[in-house]
Coordinates of C-alpha atoms in Angstrom, one line a residue:
M1 CA -41.3 166.7 -66.8
S2 CA -44.7 165.2 -66.0
I3 CA -43.6 161.8 -64.5
E4 CA -40.3 160.5 -63.4
L5 CA -39.3 157.1 -62.0
K6 CA -36.0 156.8 -60.2
G7 CA -34.7 153.4 -59.2
I8 CA -38.2 151.9 -58.8
S9 CA -38.3 148.3 -57.6
K10 CA -41.2 146.2 -56.4
K11 CA -41.1 142.9 -54.6
F12 CA -44.0 140.6 -53.7
G13 CA -42.4 138.5 -51.0
E14 CA -39.3 136.9 -52.6
V15 CA -40.5 137.7 -56.1
T16 CA -39.1 140.8 -57.8
A17 CA -41.8 142.1 -60.1
V18 CA -40.0 145.3 -61.1
N19 CA -36.2 145.7 -60.9
S20 CA -34.6 149.2 -60.5
V21 CA -36.6 151.0 -63.3
N22 CA -35.7 154.5 -64.4
F23 CA -37.6 156.5 -67.0
S24 CA -39.5 159.8 -67.4
V25 CA -42.5 161.0 -69.4
N26 CA -42.8 164.5 -70.8
D27 CA -45.8 166.8 -70.5
G28 CA -48.4 165.9 -73.2
E29 CA -46.6 162.7 -74.2
L30 CA -48.4 159.4 -75.1
V31 CA -46.2 156.5 -73.8
G32 CA -46.8 152.8 -74.2
L33 CA -45.5 150.3 -71.7
L34 CA -45.0 147.1 -73.7
G35 CA -44.0 143.6 -72.8
P36 CA -45.1 140.0 -72.3
S37 CA -47.3 138.9 -69.4
G38 CA -45.5 139.1 -66.2
G39 CA -43.0 141.7 -67.5
G40 CA -43.8 144.2 -64.8
K41 CA -45.5 146.9 -66.9
T42 CA -48.9 146.8 -65.1
T43 CA -47.1 146.9 -61.7
V44 CA -45.3 150.0 -62.8
L45 CA -48.6 151.6 -63.9
R46 CA -50.2 150.8 -60.6
M47 CA -47.2 152.3 -58.7
I48 CA -47.6 155.5 -60.6
A49 CA -51.3 155.6 -59.7
G50 CA -50.6 154.8 -56.1
L51 CA -52.4 151.5 -56.1
E52 CA -49.1 149.8 -55.2
L53 CA -46.2 151.1 -53.2
P54 CA -42.6 150.7 -54.5
T55 CA -40.3 148.7 -52.4
E56 CA -37.4 150.9 -53.4
G57 CA -37.0 154.2 -55.4
D58 CA -39.0 157.3 -55.9
I59 CA -41.9 158.4 -58.1
F60 CA -42.3 162.1 -59.1
I61 CA -45.3 163.7 -60.7
R62 CA -44.8 167.2 -61.9
G63 CA -41.7 167.5 -59.7
Q64 CA -43.4 166.3 -56.5
R65 CA -42.3 163.1 -54.8
V66 CA -45.6 161.1 -54.4
N67 CA -44.5 157.8 -52.8
D68 CA -46.5 158.7 -49.7
V69 CA -49.3 160.7 -51.4
P70 CA -52.6 158.8 -51.4
V71 CA -54.3 157.8 -54.7
Q72 CA -57.0 160.4 -54.3
Q73 CA -54.5 163.2 -54.1
R74 CA -52.3 162.4 -57.1
N75 CA -54.7 164.0 -59.7
I76 CA -54.5 160.9 -61.9
G77 CA -57.2 159.3 -64.0
F78 CA -57.0 155.5 -64.1
V79 CA -58.8 153.2 -66.5
F80 CA -58.9 149.5 -65.6
Q81 CA -58.8 146.7 -68.3
S82 CA -62.3 145.6 -67.1
Y83 CA -63.7 149.2 -67.4
A84 CA -65.0 148.9 -63.8
L85 CA -68.2 150.9 -64.7
F86 CA -70.9 151.1 -62.1
K87 CA -73.6 148.7 -63.4
N88 CA -76.4 150.5 -61.6
M89 CA -75.5 154.0 -62.9
S90 CA -76.3 155.5 -66.3
V91 CA -73.6 156.8 -68.7
F92 CA -74.1 160.3 -67.4
K93 CA -73.8 159.3 -63.7
N94 CA -70.8 157.1 -64.4
I95 CA -68.9 160.0 -66.1
A96 CA -70.0 162.4 -63.3
F97 CA -69.0 160.1 -60.5
G98 CA -65.5 161.5 -59.9
L99 CA -66.9 165.1 -60.0
K100 CA -69.4 164.2 -57.3
I101 CA -66.6 162.8 -55.1
K102 CA -64.5 165.9 -55.7
K103 CA -67.6 168.0 -54.8
W104 CA -67.9 169.9 -58.0
K105 CA -70.8 172.3 -58.2
K106 CA -73.8 170.6 -59.9
A107 CA -74.0 173.1 -62.8
D108 CA -70.2 172.8 -63.4
A109 CA -70.3 169.0 -63.3
E110 CA -73.3 168.8 -65.7
T111 CA -71.5 171.1 -68.1
R112 CA -68.3 169.1 -67.9
V113 CA -70.1 165.8 -68.5
A114 CA -72.0 167.2 -71.4
E115 CA -68.7 168.3 -73.0
L116 CA -67.2 164.9 -72.6
I117 CA -70.3 163.1 -73.9
Q118 CA -70.1 165.3 -77.1
L119 CA -66.3 164.8 -77.4
F120 CA -66.5 161.1 -77.0
G121 CA -69.3 160.5 -79.4
L122 CA -71.7 159.3 -76.7
S123 CA -74.6 161.7 -77.5
G124 CA -78.0 159.9 -77.1
L125 CA -76.6 157.3 -74.7
E126 CA -76.6 159.4 -71.5
K127 CA -79.5 157.4 -69.9
R128 CA -78.3 154.0 -70.9
F129 CA -76.6 151.5 -68.5
P130 CA -73.3 149.7 -69.1
H131 CA -75.0 146.4 -70.2
Q132 CA -76.9 148.4 -72.9
L133 CA -73.6 149.5 -74.5
S134 CA -71.1 147.9 -76.9
G135 CA -67.6 147.1 -75.7
G136 CA -66.2 150.2 -77.6
Q137 CA -68.9 152.5 -76.0
R138 CA -68.1 151.1 -72.5
Q139 CA -64.5 151.8 -73.0
R140 CA -65.2 155.4 -74.1
V141 CA -67.3 155.9 -71.0
A142 CA -64.5 154.6 -68.8
I143 CA -62.0 157.0 -70.3
A144 CA -64.4 159.9 -70.1
R145 CA -65.1 159.1 -66.4
A146 CA -61.3 159.2 -65.8
L147 CA -60.8 162.5 -67.7
A148 CA -63.8 164.2 -66.1
P149 CA -62.0 165.7 -63.1
K150 CA -59.3 167.1 -65.5
P151 CA -56.4 164.9 -64.2
S152 CA -52.8 165.8 -65.0
V153 CA -52.1 162.2 -66.0
L154 CA -54.2 159.5 -67.6
L155 CA -53.2 155.9 -67.0
L156 CA -54.7 153.1 -69.1
D157 CA -54.3 149.4 -68.3
E158 CA -54.7 147.2 -71.4
P159 CA -57.4 149.7 -72.6
F160 CA -58.6 147.8 -75.7
G161 CA -58.0 144.2 -74.6
A162 CA -61.7 143.3 -74.1
V163 CA -63.0 144.3 -77.5
D164 CA -62.8 142.6 -80.9
A165 CA -60.2 143.4 -83.6
K166 CA -62.3 145.9 -85.6
I167 CA -63.4 147.9 -82.5
R168 CA -59.8 147.8 -81.2
Q169 CA -58.5 149.4 -84.4
E170 CA -61.2 152.1 -84.2
L171 CA -60.4 152.8 -80.6
R172 CA -56.6 153.1 -81.3
E173 CA -57.3 155.8 -83.9
W174 CA -59.8 157.5 -81.7
L175 CA -57.3 157.5 -78.7
V176 CA -54.6 159.2 -80.9
T177 CA -57.1 161.8 -82.1
L178 CA -58.3 162.4 -78.5
H179 CA -54.8 162.7 -77.2
H180 CA -54.0 165.2 -79.9
D181 CA -57.0 167.3 -79.0
L182 CA -56.7 167.2 -75.2
N183 CA -52.9 166.9 -74.9
V184 CA -53.1 165.0 -71.6
T185 CA -50.0 163.1 -70.5
T186 CA -51.0 159.5 -71.1
I187 CA -49.4 156.2 -70.2
F188 CA -51.0 153.0 -71.4
V189 CA -50.1 149.3 -70.9
T190 CA -50.3 146.7 -73.7
H191 CA -48.8 143.4 -74.7
D192 CA -49.7 144.1 -78.4
Q193 CA -46.7 145.3 -80.4
E194 CA -48.7 146.7 -83.2
E195 CA -50.9 148.7 -80.8
A196 CA -47.8 150.2 -79.1
M197 CA -46.2 151.0 -82.4
E198 CA -49.3 152.6 -83.8
V199 CA -50.4 154.7 -80.8
S200 CA -47.3 155.7 -78.8
N201 CA -44.9 158.7 -79.1
R202 CA -42.4 156.5 -77.2
I203 CA -42.4 152.9 -76.1
V204 CA -41.0 151.5 -72.8
I205 CA -40.3 147.8 -73.2
F206 CA -40.3 145.5 -70.2
S207 CA -39.2 141.8 -69.7
K208 CA -39.1 139.9 -66.4
G209 CA -39.3 143.1 -64.4
N210 CA -36.4 144.8 -66.3
L211 CA -36.6 147.8 -68.5
E212 CA -35.1 146.6 -71.8
Q213 CA -35.3 149.8 -74.0
I214 CA -37.0 153.1 -74.4
G215 CA -37.5 154.8 -77.7
T216 CA -39.8 155.9 -80.5
P217 CA -41.6 153.1 -82.4
R218 CA -39.0 153.5 -85.2
E219 CA -36.1 153.3 -82.8
V220 CA -37.1 150.2 -81.1
Y221 CA -37.9 148.5 -84.4
E222 CA -34.8 149.6 -86.3
Q223 CA -32.3 149.8 -83.5
P224 CA -33.3 147.1 -81.0
A225 CA -31.2 147.3 -77.8
N226 CA -30.8 143.5 -77.6
E227 CA -32.1 140.2 -78.9
F228 CA -35.2 140.2 -76.7
V229 CA -36.4 143.6 -78.2
A230 CA -35.4 142.5 -81.7
R231 CA -37.6 139.3 -81.4
F232 CA -40.5 140.9 -79.4
V233 CA -41.0 144.0 -81.6
G234 CA -42.0 142.9 -85.1
V235 CA -40.6 139.8 -86.9
M236 CA -36.9 139.1 -86.8
N237 CA -34.9 136.3 -88.4
V238 CA -32.2 135.2 -85.9
L239 CA -29.3 132.9 -86.9
D240 CA -26.8 131.3 -84.6
T241 CA -23.6 131.5 -86.7
E242 CA -20.0 130.4 -86.1
V243 CA -17.0 132.2 -87.4
R244 CA -14.8 130.1 -89.6
G245 CA -12.2 131.3 -92.1
G246 CA -13.0 134.9 -91.3
V247 CA -16.7 134.4 -92.2
A248 CA -19.7 133.9 -89.9
R249 CA -21.5 130.8 -91.3
L250 CA -24.7 128.9 -90.8
N251 CA -25.2 126.2 -93.4
E252 CA -25.4 127.9 -96.8
L253 CA -25.5 131.4 -95.3
Q254 CA -22.3 133.6 -94.8
F255 CA -21.7 137.0 -93.3
P256 CA -18.6 139.1 -92.8
S257 CA -17.1 138.3 -89.4
N258 CA -16.0 142.0 -88.8
G259 CA -12.9 141.0 -87.0
H260 CA -14.3 138.3 -84.7
A261 CA -11.9 135.3 -84.2
D262 CA -12.6 131.9 -85.6
G263 CA -14.8 129.9 -83.3
A264 CA -16.8 132.9 -82.1
R265 CA -20.5 132.5 -82.0
L266 CA -22.4 135.4 -83.5
R267 CA -26.2 136.0 -83.3
I268 CA -27.1 137.5 -86.6
G269 CA -30.5 139.2 -86.9
F270 CA -32.3 140.7 -89.9
R271 CA -35.9 141.9 -90.5
P272 CA -37.9 140.2 -93.3
Y273 CA -37.8 143.5 -95.4
A274 CA -34.1 143.0 -95.6
V275 CA -34.5 139.8 -97.6
Q276 CA -34.7 140.4 -101.3
V277 CA -36.4 137.7 -103.4
S278 CA -36.4 137.1 -107.1
N279 CA -37.9 134.5 -109.5
D280 CA -34.6 134.8 -111.5
L281 CA -32.5 132.0 -110.1
S282 CA -29.3 133.5 -111.4
L283 CA -29.9 137.0 -110.0
L284 CA -29.2 136.6 -106.3
P285 CA -26.6 134.5 -104.5
Y286 CA -28.8 132.0 -102.5
R287 CA -31.5 129.6 -103.5
A288 CA -34.6 128.5 -101.6
V289 CA -38.1 127.1 -102.1
L290 CA -41.0 129.4 -101.4
R291 CA -42.7 127.2 -98.9
H292 CA -45.6 129.4 -97.9
T293 CA -47.0 132.9 -98.5
F294 CA -48.9 134.7 -95.7
F295 CA -51.4 137.4 -96.8
L296 CA -51.3 140.4 -94.5
G297 CA -53.3 142.9 -96.5
I298 CA -51.0 145.1 -98.7
L299 CA -48.0 143.2 -97.5
L300 CA -47.1 139.5 -97.9
R301 CA -44.8 137.5 -95.7
L302 CA -42.8 134.8 -97.5
E303 CA -41.4 131.7 -95.8
L304 CA -38.3 130.5 -97.7
E305 CA -36.8 127.0 -97.1
L306 CA -33.1 126.6 -97.9
P307 CA -31.7 123.2 -99.1
S308 CA -30.4 122.6 -95.6
G309 CA -33.9 123.0 -94.2
L310 CA -33.2 126.4 -92.7
I311 CA -36.2 128.8 -92.8
V312 CA -35.8 132.5 -93.7
R313 CA -38.7 135.0 -93.7
S314 CA -39.1 137.7 -96.2
R315 CA -41.7 140.5 -96.9
M316 CA -42.9 142.3 -100.0
T317 CA -45.9 144.1 -101.3
K318 CA -48.6 142.2 -103.2
E319 CA -47.7 144.2 -106.3
E320 CA -44.1 143.1 -106.1
Y321 CA -45.2 139.5 -105.6
A322 CA -47.5 139.6 -108.7
Q323 CA -44.8 141.2 -110.8
Q324 CA -42.4 138.5 -109.9
G325 CA -44.9 135.8 -110.7
L326 CA -44.1 134.0 -107.4
E327 CA -45.9 130.9 -106.4
D328 CA -45.7 128.6 -103.3
G329 CA -43.5 125.5 -104.1
R330 CA -41.4 127.2 -106.7
E331 CA -37.6 127.8 -106.4
V332 CA -36.4 131.4 -106.0
S333 CA -33.1 133.2 -105.4
F334 CA -32.6 135.7 -102.5
Q335 CA -30.1 137.8 -100.7
I336 CA -29.9 139.4 -97.3
K337 CA -29.3 143.1 -97.9
N338 CA -28.4 144.2 -94.3
Y339 CA -28.4 142.7 -90.8
R340 CA -27.2 143.2 -87.2
V341 CA -25.0 141.3 -84.8
L342 CA -27.3 141.0 -81.9
A343 CA -26.3 141.6 -78.3
S344 CA -27.2 139.3 -75.5
D345 CA -30.4 140.1 -73.6
A346 CA -28.4 141.9 -70.9
A347 CA -26.2 144.1 -73.2
A348 CA -26.9 147.1 -75.3
L349 CA -26.4 147.0 -79.0
A350 CA -24.8 150.2 -80.3
P351 CA -26.5 151.5 -83.4
E352 CA -23.2 151.9 -85.2
L353 CA -22.8 148.1 -85.3
E354 CA -25.5 147.9 -87.9
L355 CA -23.7 146.4 -91.0
Q356 CA -24.4 146.8 -94.7
Y357 CA -24.2 143.4 -96.3
Q358 CA -21.3 142.8 -98.8
P359 CA -21.2 139.3 -100.2
P360 CA -17.8 137.6 -99.6
P361 CA -16.0 136.1 -102.7
T362 CA -17.3 132.6 -101.7
M363 CA -20.9 133.6 -101.4
G364 CA -22.1 131.3 -104.0
E365 CA -20.6 128.1 -102.4
N366 CA -22.6 125.8 -100.2
I367 CA -20.9 125.3 -96.8

C-alpha cells in the first residue's frame, strides 16, 4: 500500500472542510480526486503532502505514519495549479532545483535533468525561462521538477486547469503515457469529470467534505453510489415519481414500483444512452418532440420534450441519427430501456437494485 488515510478530518475554525475520510492508494496507481469546488479534494491532497495538518485521523505513506513528518521528509513531489516555476531560472535550473536542495552530486543531477528533459519532450528549451514557454511546456517543466528527486508519490493539484482545451487533451494523454512508463504512484485533483474518467485508474469523489464513492471510472458511471454521484459524473435524467396503483408515475412515464407502497416517492435515474429513440411513431411506447440536438463529435445528445413539457435526454451516434432521418421539431417515439431507483445523497445504492425495464400493461396510456 503506497498511501492510506484513516479517519482524516480537517476543520478551519468552525468549518469542516474534510469529514472522516478513509481511502487507500496502491503502489503505481493513478488516482483522481474529483468533486465540485469546496468539496475537500484539494485539502486532502495538501494533507497528504504535509502542507496542511489533519485535525483528526492518520496518514500513512508506505506504512509509515506521517502526521508529524515535515514536508521535506515525506519524499513527495507536488505540482501546484499555478505551476510555481521560478521566473528567474531557466528550464534546466527549475528542474534541477530540488536536486540542489537535496545536495545531489553535480554530475548526477545534470544526468537526471537531461533524462527528464528528453523524456518530457523539452529538448532545445533548456535555457529558456518560464515566460518564454507555452502553458503546456510550463506544466511539463513543473512535473519534471517534481519528479526529479525520484519521489515515491506524485501529487498534482488541478494540473491542466490553466491551459486551453486542446493542450489540456494533449497533456491528459501525455500524463497517462508518462505514468505507464514511470509507474509512480500519482494522485491528482480535478473538478473535470471527463478528465478524471479518461486519466484515472480509480476515482475518489468528494462533496461538501464527504467521500461519496471510490471506484473505477466505469463503476462510478454505471453504479453510482447515490444521486449526487449519478448527477455529477456524466449526464443523468432524474425523475421524481410517485407510486400509484403499483406503478411509479410521472406524467406520461411509468415504471414498475418493485414492491413500494402507494404514495411512496421514488427518484428514478437513467443515462441518456438508455433512452431509445425512433422516427417510427408506432414502434415505441412514448411520444415526444425532438426539441434540440447537441453535436458532441461522434455522439449526439437529443433533448426530447414530452406532451406534458417534461424533458428527457437521449444519446446516439451520428450514424444512427442519419439512418433514422431525425430532425429537430419532429415527433418521435421512445422508450427507456433500463433505469435505477436512486438512493438519497447519504445512502449507498446497491448494484443489484439496477432494474431492467419491462413496460407495464398500461404503458401506452397517458396519466
